[in-house]
Amino acid sequence: MHRYRVCGLTVGSDIMLPGLNAATSATPTHDVTIELGTTPTSLSDATANGPTWQIAGQQFLLAIPGIARFLLTDGHHITVTPDTDGDPTDIPIFILGTVFGILLHQRGQIVLHASAVRVNGKAVLFCGRSGSGKSTMAAALAKHGFPVVADDVGAISITAGATPTVHPEGRHLKLWAQAIDRLDLAAGRGDRVRRRLEKYYVAPDDVFVQSLPLAAIYILREARPPHRPGIEQQAAIDGALALRQNAYRPHLVNRMGQKTDYFRAASAIVNSASLFTLTRPLDFKAMPAVIASLEQNWQDIGLLDKAA
Amino acid sequence: MRTVWLASFPKSGNTWLRMLIANLLATGEQPIDINDLPPQGSIASGREPFDEWTQIESGLLTFDEIDDLRPRVLEYIYAHPEEHIARAEAYSRNQGTTGTPPTRFVKVHDAYTLTRRGEPLLAGRRGADGAVVLVRDPRDVAPSFANHNRTGIDQAIATMANRECAFCAQTNRQFGQLRQRMLSWSDHVASWLDQSDLPILLLRYEELLADTAGALRNVLSFAHYDTEPKRIHRAVRLARFSELRAQEAAKGFREAPRPSSGNQFFRRGIAGGWRDELTSAQVARLEADHGAMMKRLGYHLVSDAMPVHAE
């Protein structure tokens, strides 16, 4: 059995997951178990479904054609049935983001579609839809001395009266060839995430497992009219909607009855962390200026000491 | 709610037609903001809806794997109109109007192709009720396409002749949209005209320009979209080309390929502009590449009118 620590959870897996940092200590039990096995092709009594998935009570079935079927149960068990004509090395990358993100929703966890970096011992999140540049932002900041906390799945824990905390995702970044090239990250480039994709694992320099207090959340936005480049603070009143829209899978927030959880989380988050939009051109050439504006912003909110 | 594709090769008036349809919802004499179109006017190849409905990260799939799933996604969206209705209602409330349009018009630049499994990519009749196929004289498409792609006109002409022409097809990065196979200009038009899954309305850009209200009325009638004649006339006024250009000049257009490049998306909006933009060699090349389809669509070829010279 392979052991990992993902988003604050201990994971025991039949399947080796190459993009994850291996757990340093073995625990007798696991929060999440990943096993190879048989899964149904459909769930009877499904209460919600989509083109590739079904929900029935505490079961979620996801079918990725040519890859595998995944049955998620009670938020702690994942059964994987590889497609007979698929390539088994394609499976792990789908477990890491897609399947684990859904599992966290199933656990009732607040989970944002976000990358994150560590700034002065605290976590800063970058939310955005697929292709909005989350991984690229985290990779560029890591190269600038702010280690990666998460690549794609931003898991947040809320405790009454305390600052919300962010759990390190515990995995490697996954970056497209163009981003690796333009950010000069070839030295850390690992294997392709799938043989047929020009997307690669990039190992972090700094591995850590402790969760971090949440300092700020940035919603990434491309600078397209009418939005101009810059960092804008969001009003607290907009926070609840913004967080729900930036859930890992917004659709599942409703389908899994999490709307109230997100509403509560939003009020806890806006009480202790700042919520911004970060609007910038989707252009690698703009990255140094974006990083400079973020550092300025971190000084302004007291996260970084003022430059001498 | 009905779904009707607005199908065209790029630079054939698709966005203008969407602006006309959007302005049916205008209140008073205030044009719809070109950066705040009604949500049902989105494009069929958006990445976000694919990821959201499949719960799969499309960035981890190959183009062919995505195409295999696109029919499933489009038929699911078609069968679940409640989401669009909710969004359309929210938009109407925001605009200070009431009611939702009876038809969802969705832009599509994909050619009408089959997946490697032999299924219609756009899910045939399970994905939409019909298609408005918008075509434009390829001699006018070429200079506009060159401006759009920031290439020379010769490059645009070569791209239009490329039978594997596609948008968002590079494999070393990810785009906001899924890969769209457009094929060559001729193949694109033929794919839509010759498919037998969906009823179509063929609309030439030149007809839309010559009688905008009449053409819009035909589109709406085809789409079973009932509206008052005065709304049609107001939409034609509010979405006139000079208004779109002025809005773009004042605040930019979010759908422009590179909003900060200074290239205007709404460029000329005329028919026959090729006469002062193309060299005779470029005209001859386009007519050689696409003459058969041009004739089928009723575009007169310069090469037909010219006397044949001895070598």
Short mmCIF file of N, CA, C and O in Angstrom, two decimals, chain B residues 187-288:
data_model
loop_
_atom_site.label_atom_id
_atom_site.label_comp_id
_atom_site.label_asym_id
_atom_site.label_seq_id
_atom_site.Cartn_x
_atom_site.Cartn_y
_atom_site.Cartn_z
N ASP B 187 -15.05 23.38 -46.98
CA ASP B 187 -15.48 22.18 -46.25
C ASP B 187 -16.39 22.55 -45.08
O ASP B 187 -17.31 21.81 -44.74
N HIS B 188 -16.07 23.69 -44.45
CA HIS B 188 -16.89 24.13 -43.32
C HIS B 188 -18.32 24.36 -43.76
O HIS B 188 -19.28 23.83 -43.19
N VAL B 189 -18.47 25.15 -44.82
CA VAL B 189 -19.82 25.46 -45.30
C VAL B 189 -20.52 24.18 -45.75
O VAL B 189 -21.68 23.92 -45.39
N ALA B 190 -19.78 23.35 -46.50
CA ALA B 190 -20.39 22.11 -47.00
C ALA B 190 -20.84 21.21 -45.85
O ALA B 190 -21.89 20.57 -45.91
N SER B 191 -20.02 21.16 -44.79
CA SER B 191 -20.36 20.27 -43.67
C SER B 191 -21.73 20.63 -43.09
O SER B 191 -22.50 19.76 -42.70
N TRP B 192 -22.00 21.92 -43.03
CA TRP B 192 -23.29 22.36 -42.47
C TRP B 192 -24.42 22.21 -43.48
O TRP B 192 -25.52 21.77 -43.14
N LEU B 193 -24.16 22.56 -44.74
CA LEU B 193 -25.23 22.51 -45.74
C LEU B 193 -25.62 21.06 -46.04
O LEU B 193 -26.78 20.79 -46.35
N ASP B 194 -24.66 20.16 -45.97
CA ASP B 194 -24.91 18.80 -46.43
C ASP B 194 -25.30 17.83 -45.33
O ASP B 194 -25.65 16.68 -45.61
N GLN B 195 -25.24 18.26 -44.07
CA GLN B 195 -25.67 17.35 -43.00
C GLN B 195 -27.19 17.22 -43.06
O GLN B 195 -27.87 18.13 -43.54
N SER B 196 -27.70 16.10 -42.58
CA SER B 196 -29.16 15.93 -42.65
C SER B 196 -29.78 15.75 -41.28
O SER B 196 -30.94 15.39 -41.17
N ASP B 197 -29.00 16.01 -40.22
CA ASP B 197 -29.54 15.85 -38.87
C ASP B 197 -30.45 17.02 -38.47
O ASP B 197 -31.44 16.83 -37.79
N LEU B 198 -30.06 18.21 -38.87
CA LEU B 198 -30.72 19.42 -38.36
C LEU B 198 -31.29 20.24 -39.51
O LEU B 198 -30.65 20.38 -40.55
N PRO B 199 -32.49 20.82 -39.30
CA PRO B 199 -32.96 21.81 -40.28
C PRO B 199 -32.06 23.05 -40.22
O PRO B 199 -31.58 23.40 -39.13
N ILE B 200 -31.82 23.66 -41.36
CA ILE B 200 -30.97 24.85 -41.35
C ILE B 200 -31.66 26.01 -42.06
O ILE B 200 -32.55 25.82 -42.88
N LEU B 201 -31.22 27.19 -41.70
CA LEU B 201 -31.55 28.40 -42.45
C LEU B 201 -30.22 28.94 -42.96
O LEU B 201 -29.35 29.29 -42.17
N LEU B 202 -30.08 28.98 -44.27
CA LEU B 202 -28.85 29.54 -44.86
C LEU B 202 -29.02 31.05 -44.95
O LEU B 202 -29.99 31.54 -45.53
N LEU B 203 -28.08 31.76 -44.37
CA LEU B 203 -28.14 33.23 -44.39
C LEU B 203 -26.81 33.77 -44.87
O LEU B 203 -25.77 33.47 -44.30
N ARG B 204 -26.85 34.56 -45.94
CA ARG B 204 -25.62 35.18 -46.43
C ARG B 204 -25.41 36.51 -45.69
O ARG B 204 -26.37 37.28 -45.51
N TYR B 205 -24.18 36.76 -45.33
CA TYR B 205 -23.83 38.02 -44.65
C TYR B 205 -24.32 39.20 -45.48
O TYR B 205 -24.82 40.19 -44.94
N GLU B 206 -24.18 39.07 -46.79
CA GLU B 206 -24.55 40.17 -47.69
C GLU B 206 -26.04 40.47 -47.61
O GLU B 206 -26.45 41.63 -47.71
N GLU B 207 -26.86 39.43 -47.41
CA GLU B 207 -28.31 39.65 -47.25
C GLU B 207 -28.59 40.30 -45.91
O GLU B 207 -29.48 41.17 -45.80
N LEU B 208 -27.83 39.89 -44.89
CA LEU B 208 -28.02 40.48 -43.56
C LEU B 208 -27.70 41.96 -43.60
O LEU B 208 -28.36 42.78 -42.95
N LEU B 209 -26.71 42.30 -44.42
CA LEU B 209 -26.30 43.70 -44.53
C LEU B 209 -27.32 44.50 -45.35
O LEU B 209 -27.68 45.63 -45.00
N ALA B 210 -27.82 43.91 -46.44
CA ALA B 210 -28.70 44.64 -47.34
C ALA B 210 -30.08 44.87 -46.73
O ALA B 210 -30.68 45.92 -46.92
N ASP B 211 -30.58 43.88 -46.01
CA ASP B 211 -31.92 44.02 -45.40
C ASP B 211 -31.85 43.39 -44.02
O ASP B 211 -32.30 42.26 -43.81
N THR B 212 -31.27 44.13 -43.10
CA THR B 212 -31.00 43.57 -41.78
C THR B 212 -32.29 43.15 -41.07
O THR B 212 -32.37 42.06 -40.52
N ALA B 213 -33.29 44.02 -41.13
CA ALA B 213 -34.54 43.70 -40.43
C ALA B 213 -35.19 42.47 -41.03
O ALA B 213 -35.67 41.58 -40.30
N GLY B 214 -35.20 42.39 -42.35
CA GLY B 214 -35.83 41.25 -43.03
C GLY B 214 -35.09 39.96 -42.70
O GLY B 214 -35.72 38.92 -42.42
N ALA B 215 -33.76 40.01 -42.73
CA ALA B 215 -32.96 38.81 -42.44
C ALA B 215 -33.15 38.38 -40.98
O ALA B 215 -33.30 37.20 -40.68
N LEU B 216 -33.17 39.37 -40.08
CA LEU B 216 -33.36 39.05 -38.66
C LEU B 216 -34.74 38.42 -38.44
O LEU B 216 -34.89 37.46 -37.68
N ARG B 217 -35.73 38.96 -39.15
CA ARG B 217 -37.09 38.41 -39.05
C ARG B 217 -37.07 36.94 -39.50
O ARG B 217 -37.68 36.08 -38.85
N ASN B 218 -36.37 36.64 -40.57
CA ASN B 218 -36.29 35.25 -41.04
C ASN B 218 -35.63 34.34 -40.00
O ASN B 218 -36.07 33.22 -39.77
N VAL B 219 -34.57 34.84 -39.40
CA VAL B 219 -33.87 34.06 -38.38
C VAL B 219 -34.82 33.76 -37.22
O VAL B 219 -34.91 32.62 -36.74
N LEU B 220 -35.53 34.78 -36.78
CA LEU B 220 -36.40 34.61 -35.61
C LEU B 220 -37.56 33.68 -35.94
O LEU B 220 -37.97 32.86 -35.12
N SER B 221 -38.07 33.80 -37.16
CA SER B 221 -39.17 32.94 -37.55
C SER B 221 -38.69 31.48 -37.62
O SER B 221 -39.37 30.57 -37.12
N PHE B 222 -37.50 31.28 -38.17
CA PHE B 222 -36.92 29.93 -38.22
C PHE B 222 -36.76 29.36 -36.81
O PHE B 222 -36.97 28.17 -36.58
N ALA B 223 -36.41 30.25 -35.87
CA ALA B 223 -36.13 29.80 -34.50
C ALA B 223 -37.37 29.80 -33.61
O ALA B 223 -37.25 29.57 -32.41
N HIS B 224 -38.52 30.05 -34.18
CA HIS B 224 -39.76 30.14 -33.40
C HIS B 224 -39.65 31.14 -32.26
O HIS B 224 -40.04 30.87 -31.13
N TYR B 225 -39.05 32.26 -32.57
CA TYR B 225 -38.84 33.31 -31.56
C TYR B 225 -39.81 34.44 -31.90
O TYR B 225 -39.56 35.21 -32.82
N ASP B 226 -40.89 34.47 -31.17
CA ASP B 226 -41.90 35.51 -31.44
C ASP B 226 -41.51 36.81 -30.77
O ASP B 226 -41.22 36.81 -29.59
N THR B 227 -41.53 37.87 -31.52
CA THR B 227 -41.28 39.17 -30.89
C THR B 227 -42.00 40.23 -31.72
O THR B 227 -42.40 39.99 -32.85
N GLU B 228 -42.13 41.41 -31.11
CA GLU B 228 -42.88 42.46 -31.82
C GLU B 228 -41.99 43.08 -32.89
O GLU B 228 -40.79 43.24 -32.67
N PRO B 229 -42.60 43.48 -34.05
CA PRO B 229 -41.83 44.10 -35.13
C PRO B 229 -41.04 45.31 -34.64
O PRO B 229 -39.90 45.53 -35.07
N LYS B 230 -41.60 46.06 -33.70
CA LYS B 230 -40.87 47.27 -33.26
C LYS B 230 -39.58 46.90 -32.53
O LYS B 230 -38.60 47.63 -32.57
N ARG B 231 -39.55 45.74 -31.89
CA ARG B 231 -38.31 45.31 -31.23
C ARG B 231 -37.25 44.94 -32.26
O ARG B 231 -36.07 45.20 -32.06
N ILE B 232 -37.70 44.35 -33.36
CA ILE B 232 -36.76 44.00 -34.43
C ILE B 232 -36.14 45.28 -34.99
O ILE B 232 -34.91 45.38 -35.13
N HIS B 233 -36.97 46.26 -35.27
CA HIS B 233 -36.44 47.51 -35.85
C HIS B 233 -35.52 48.24 -34.87
O HIS B 233 -34.51 48.80 -35.26
N ARG B 234 -35.89 48.18 -33.61
CA ARG B 234 -35.02 48.83 -32.62
C ARG B 234 -33.69 48.10 -32.51
O ARG B 234 -32.63 48.72 -32.43
N ALA B 235 -33.73 46.75 -32.55
CA ALA B 235 -32.49 45.98 -32.46
C ALA B 235 -31.58 46.32 -33.64
O ALA B 235 -30.36 46.45 -33.48
N VAL B 236 -32.16 46.47 -34.82
CA VAL B 236 -31.35 46.80 -36.00
C VAL B 236 -30.68 48.16 -35.80
O VAL B 236 -29.49 48.34 -36.11
N ARG B 237 -31.42 49.09 -35.21
CA ARG B 237 -30.86 50.43 -34.93
C ARG B 237 -29.75 50.34 -33.88
O ARG B 237 -28.67 50.93 -34.03
N LEU B 238 -30.03 49.61 -32.82
CA LEU B 238 -29.10 49.61 -31.67
C LEU B 238 -27.84 48.78 -31.94
O LEU B 238 -26.82 49.00 -31.29
N ALA B 239 -27.94 47.83 -32.86
CA ALA B 239 -26.76 46.99 -33.14
C ALA B 239 -26.17 47.33 -34.50
O ALA B 239 -25.52 46.50 -35.12
N ARG B 240 -26.41 48.57 -34.97
CA ARG B 240 -25.80 48.94 -36.25
C ARG B 240 -24.29 48.97 -36.09
O ARG B 240 -23.77 49.18 -34.98
N PHE B 241 -23.61 48.75 -37.19
CA PHE B 241 -22.16 48.55 -37.13
C PHE B 241 -21.44 49.74 -36.48
O PHE B 241 -20.52 49.56 -35.68
N SER B 242 -21.89 50.94 -36.82
CA SER B 242 -21.21 52.12 -36.26
C SER B 242 -21.33 52.16 -34.73
O SER B 242 -20.42 52.60 -34.03
N GLU B 243 -22.45 51.67 -34.22
CA GLU B 243 -22.64 51.64 -32.76
C GLU B 243 -21.69 50.60 -32.12
O GLU B 243 -21.05 50.88 -31.10
N LEU B 244 -21.58 49.44 -32.75
CA LEU B 244 -20.69 48.40 -32.21
C LEU B 244 -19.23 48.90 -32.23
O LEU B 244 -18.49 48.73 -31.27
N ARG B 245 -18.88 49.52 -33.34
CA ARG B 245 -17.52 50.08 -33.46
C ARG B 245 -17.26 51.14 -32.41
O ARG B 245 -16.18 51.19 -31.80
N ALA B 246 -18.25 51.99 -32.20
CA ALA B 246 -18.08 53.07 -31.22
C ALA B 246 -17.92 52.50 -29.82
O ALA B 246 -17.06 52.95 -29.05
N GLN B 247 -18.72 51.50 -29.50
CA GLN B 247 -18.59 50.87 -28.17
C GLN B 247 -17.21 50.24 -28.03
O GLN B 247 -16.58 50.36 -26.98
N GLU B 248 -16.74 49.57 -29.08
CA GLU B 248 -15.44 48.94 -28.99
C GLU B 248 -14.34 49.98 -28.83
O GLU B 248 -13.42 49.81 -28.02
N ALA B 249 -14.45 51.09 -29.59
CA ALA B 249 -13.43 52.15 -29.49
C ALA B 249 -13.41 52.74 -28.09
O ALA B 249 -12.36 53.06 -27.54
N ALA B 250 -14.60 52.87 -27.49
CA ALA B 250 -14.69 53.52 -26.18
C ALA B 250 -14.20 52.63 -25.05
O ALA B 250 -13.54 53.10 -24.12
N LYS B 251 -14.50 51.36 -25.09
CA LYS B 251 -14.19 50.54 -23.90
C LYS B 251 -13.62 49.17 -24.22
O LYS B 251 -13.40 48.35 -23.32
N GLY B 252 -13.40 48.88 -25.52
CA GLY B 252 -12.85 47.58 -25.87
C GLY B 252 -13.94 46.52 -25.93
O GLY B 252 -15.06 46.74 -25.46
N PHE B 253 -13.60 45.38 -26.53
CA PHE B 253 -14.55 44.29 -26.69
C PHE B 253 -13.94 43.05 -26.09
O PHE B 253 -12.87 42.60 -26.49
N ARG B 254 -14.63 42.47 -25.11
CA ARG B 254 -14.04 41.36 -24.36
C ARG B 254 -13.79 40.13 -25.25
O ARG B 254 -12.95 39.30 -24.95
N GLU B 255 -14.52 40.00 -26.34
CA GLU B 255 -14.36 38.81 -27.17
C GLU B 255 -13.29 38.98 -28.26
O GLU B 255 -13.04 38.06 -29.02
N ALA B 256 -12.71 40.16 -28.35
CA ALA B 256 -11.64 40.35 -29.33
C ALA B 256 -10.50 39.40 -28.99
O ALA B 256 -10.25 39.13 -27.82
N PRO B 257 -9.81 38.87 -30.00
CA PRO B 257 -8.78 37.86 -29.69
C PRO B 257 -7.68 38.39 -28.78
O PRO B 257 -7.24 37.70 -27.88
N ARG B 258 -7.27 39.61 -28.99
CA ARG B 258 -6.27 40.22 -28.10
C ARG B 258 -6.77 41.63 -27.80
O ARG B 258 -6.50 42.55 -28.57
N PRO B 259 -7.49 41.78 -26.71
CA PRO B 259 -8.19 43.04 -26.47
C PRO B 259 -7.24 44.23 -26.43
O PRO B 259 -7.66 45.36 -26.72
N SER B 260 -5.99 43.99 -26.09
CA SER B 260 -5.10 45.14 -25.92
C SER B 260 -4.27 45.42 -27.17
O SER B 260 -3.43 46.30 -27.18
N SER B 261 -4.50 44.64 -28.25
CA SER B 261 -3.61 44.75 -29.41
C SER B 261 -3.88 45.99 -30.25
O SER B 261 -3.06 46.37 -31.07
N GLY B 262 -5.06 46.59 -30.05
CA GLY B 262 -5.38 47.76 -30.86
C GLY B 262 -6.08 47.40 -32.17
O GLY B 262 -6.64 48.27 -32.82
N ASN B 263 -6.06 46.11 -32.54
CA ASN B 263 -6.82 45.70 -33.72
C ASN B 263 -8.31 45.77 -33.40
O ASN B 263 -8.75 45.19 -32.42
N GLN B 264 -9.07 46.44 -34.24
CA GLN B 264 -10.51 46.48 -33.99
C GLN B 264 -11.14 45.16 -34.40
O GLN B 264 -10.86 44.64 -35.48
N PHE B 265 -11.98 44.61 -33.53
CA PHE B 265 -12.73 43.40 -33.88
C PHE B 265 -13.79 43.77 -34.91
O PHE B 265 -13.94 43.12 -35.93
N PHE B 266 -14.53 44.83 -34.61
CA PHE B 266 -15.52 45.33 -35.57
C PHE B 266 -14.77 46.24 -36.55
O PHE B 266 -14.46 47.38 -36.23
N ARG B 267 -14.46 45.72 -37.70
CA ARG B 267 -13.48 46.34 -38.56
C ARG B 267 -14.14 47.21 -39.61
O ARG B 267 -14.10 48.43 -39.55
N ARG B 268 -14.79 46.59 -40.62
CA ARG B 268 -15.41 47.36 -41.69
C ARG B 268 -16.91 47.08 -41.79
O ARG B 268 -17.71 47.99 -41.98
N GLY B 269 -17.25 45.82 -41.68
CA GLY B 269 -18.67 45.47 -41.71
C GLY B 269 -19.33 45.80 -43.03
O GLY B 269 -20.47 46.28 -43.07
N ILE B 270 -18.62 45.57 -44.11
CA ILE B 270 -19.21 45.86 -45.42
C ILE B 270 -19.10 44.62 -46.30
O ILE B 270 -18.44 43.65 -45.95
N ALA B 271 -19.80 44.68 -47.43
CA ALA B 271 -19.69 43.61 -48.43
C ALA B 271 -18.92 44.16 -49.61
O ALA B 271 -19.10 45.31 -50.01
N GLY B 272 -18.03 43.34 -50.15
CA GLY B 272 -17.29 43.76 -51.35
C GLY B 272 -16.04 44.56 -51.05
O GLY B 272 -15.39 45.08 -51.96
N GLY B 273 -15.68 44.65 -49.77
CA GLY B 273 -14.46 45.37 -49.39
C GLY B 273 -13.21 44.77 -50.01
O GLY B 273 -12.19 45.44 -50.16
N TRP B 274 -13.33 43.49 -50.40
CA TRP B 274 -12.17 42.81 -50.99
C TRP B 274 -11.67 43.52 -52.24
O TRP B 274 -10.50 43.42 -52.58
N ARG B 275 -12.58 44.25 -52.91
CA ARG B 275 -12.17 44.89 -54.17
C ARG B 275 -11.03 45.89 -53.96
O ARG B 275 -10.23 46.11 -54.86
N ASP B 276 -10.97 46.50 -52.77
CA ASP B 276 -9.85 47.42 -52.53
C ASP B 276 -8.83 46.84 -51.53
O ASP B 276 -7.89 47.52 -51.12
N GLU B 277 -9.02 45.59 -51.11
CA GLU B 277 -8.09 45.03 -50.11
C GLU B 277 -7.27 43.87 -50.64
O GLU B 277 -6.23 43.55 -50.06
N LEU B 278 -7.75 43.20 -51.66
CA LEU B 278 -7.04 42.03 -52.15
C LEU B 278 -6.35 42.35 -53.47
O LEU B 278 -6.86 43.13 -54.28
N THR B 279 -5.21 41.72 -53.71
CA THR B 279 -4.57 41.81 -55.02
C THR B 279 -5.31 40.85 -55.96
O THR B 279 -6.03 39.95 -55.50
N SER B 280 -5.12 41.02 -57.24
CA SER B 280 -5.81 40.12 -58.17
C SER B 280 -5.33 38.68 -58.00
O SER B 280 -6.08 37.73 -58.16
N ALA B 281 -4.07 38.54 -57.61
CA ALA B 281 -3.54 37.19 -57.37
C ALA B 281 -4.25 36.55 -56.17
O ALA B 281 -4.55 35.36 -56.18
N GLN B 282 -4.51 37.36 -55.13
CA GLN B 282 -5.21 36.83 -53.95
C GLN B 282 -6.64 36.43 -54.28
O GLN B 282 -7.15 35.40 -53.82
N VAL B 283 -7.29 37.26 -55.10
CA VAL B 283 -8.66 36.94 -55.53
C VAL B 283 -8.64 35.62 -56.30
O VAL B 283 -9.46 34.72 -56.05
N ALA B 284 -7.67 35.52 -57.22
CA ALA B 284 -7.61 34.31 -58.06
C ALA B 284 -7.37 33.07 -57.19
O ALA B 284 -7.98 32.01 -57.40
N ARG B 285 -6.51 33.21 -56.19
CA ARG B 285 -6.21 32.09 -55.30
C ARG B 285 -7.46 31.64 -54.54
O ARG B 285 -7.78 30.45 -54.47
N LEU B 286 -8.21 32.61 -53.98
CA LEU B 286 -9.43 32.27 -53.23
C LEU B 286 -10.46 31.62 -54.14
O LEU B 286 -11.14 30.66 -53.76
N GLU B 287 -10.55 32.14 -55.36
CA GLU B 287 -11.56 31.59 -56.29
C GLU B 287 -11.15 30.19 -56.75
O GLU B 287 -12.00 29.32 -56.96
N ALA B 288 -9.83 29.98 -56.88
CA ALA B 288 -9.37 28.64 -57.25
C ALA B 288 -9.64 27.66 -56.10
O ALA B 288 -10.06 26.53 -56.31
#
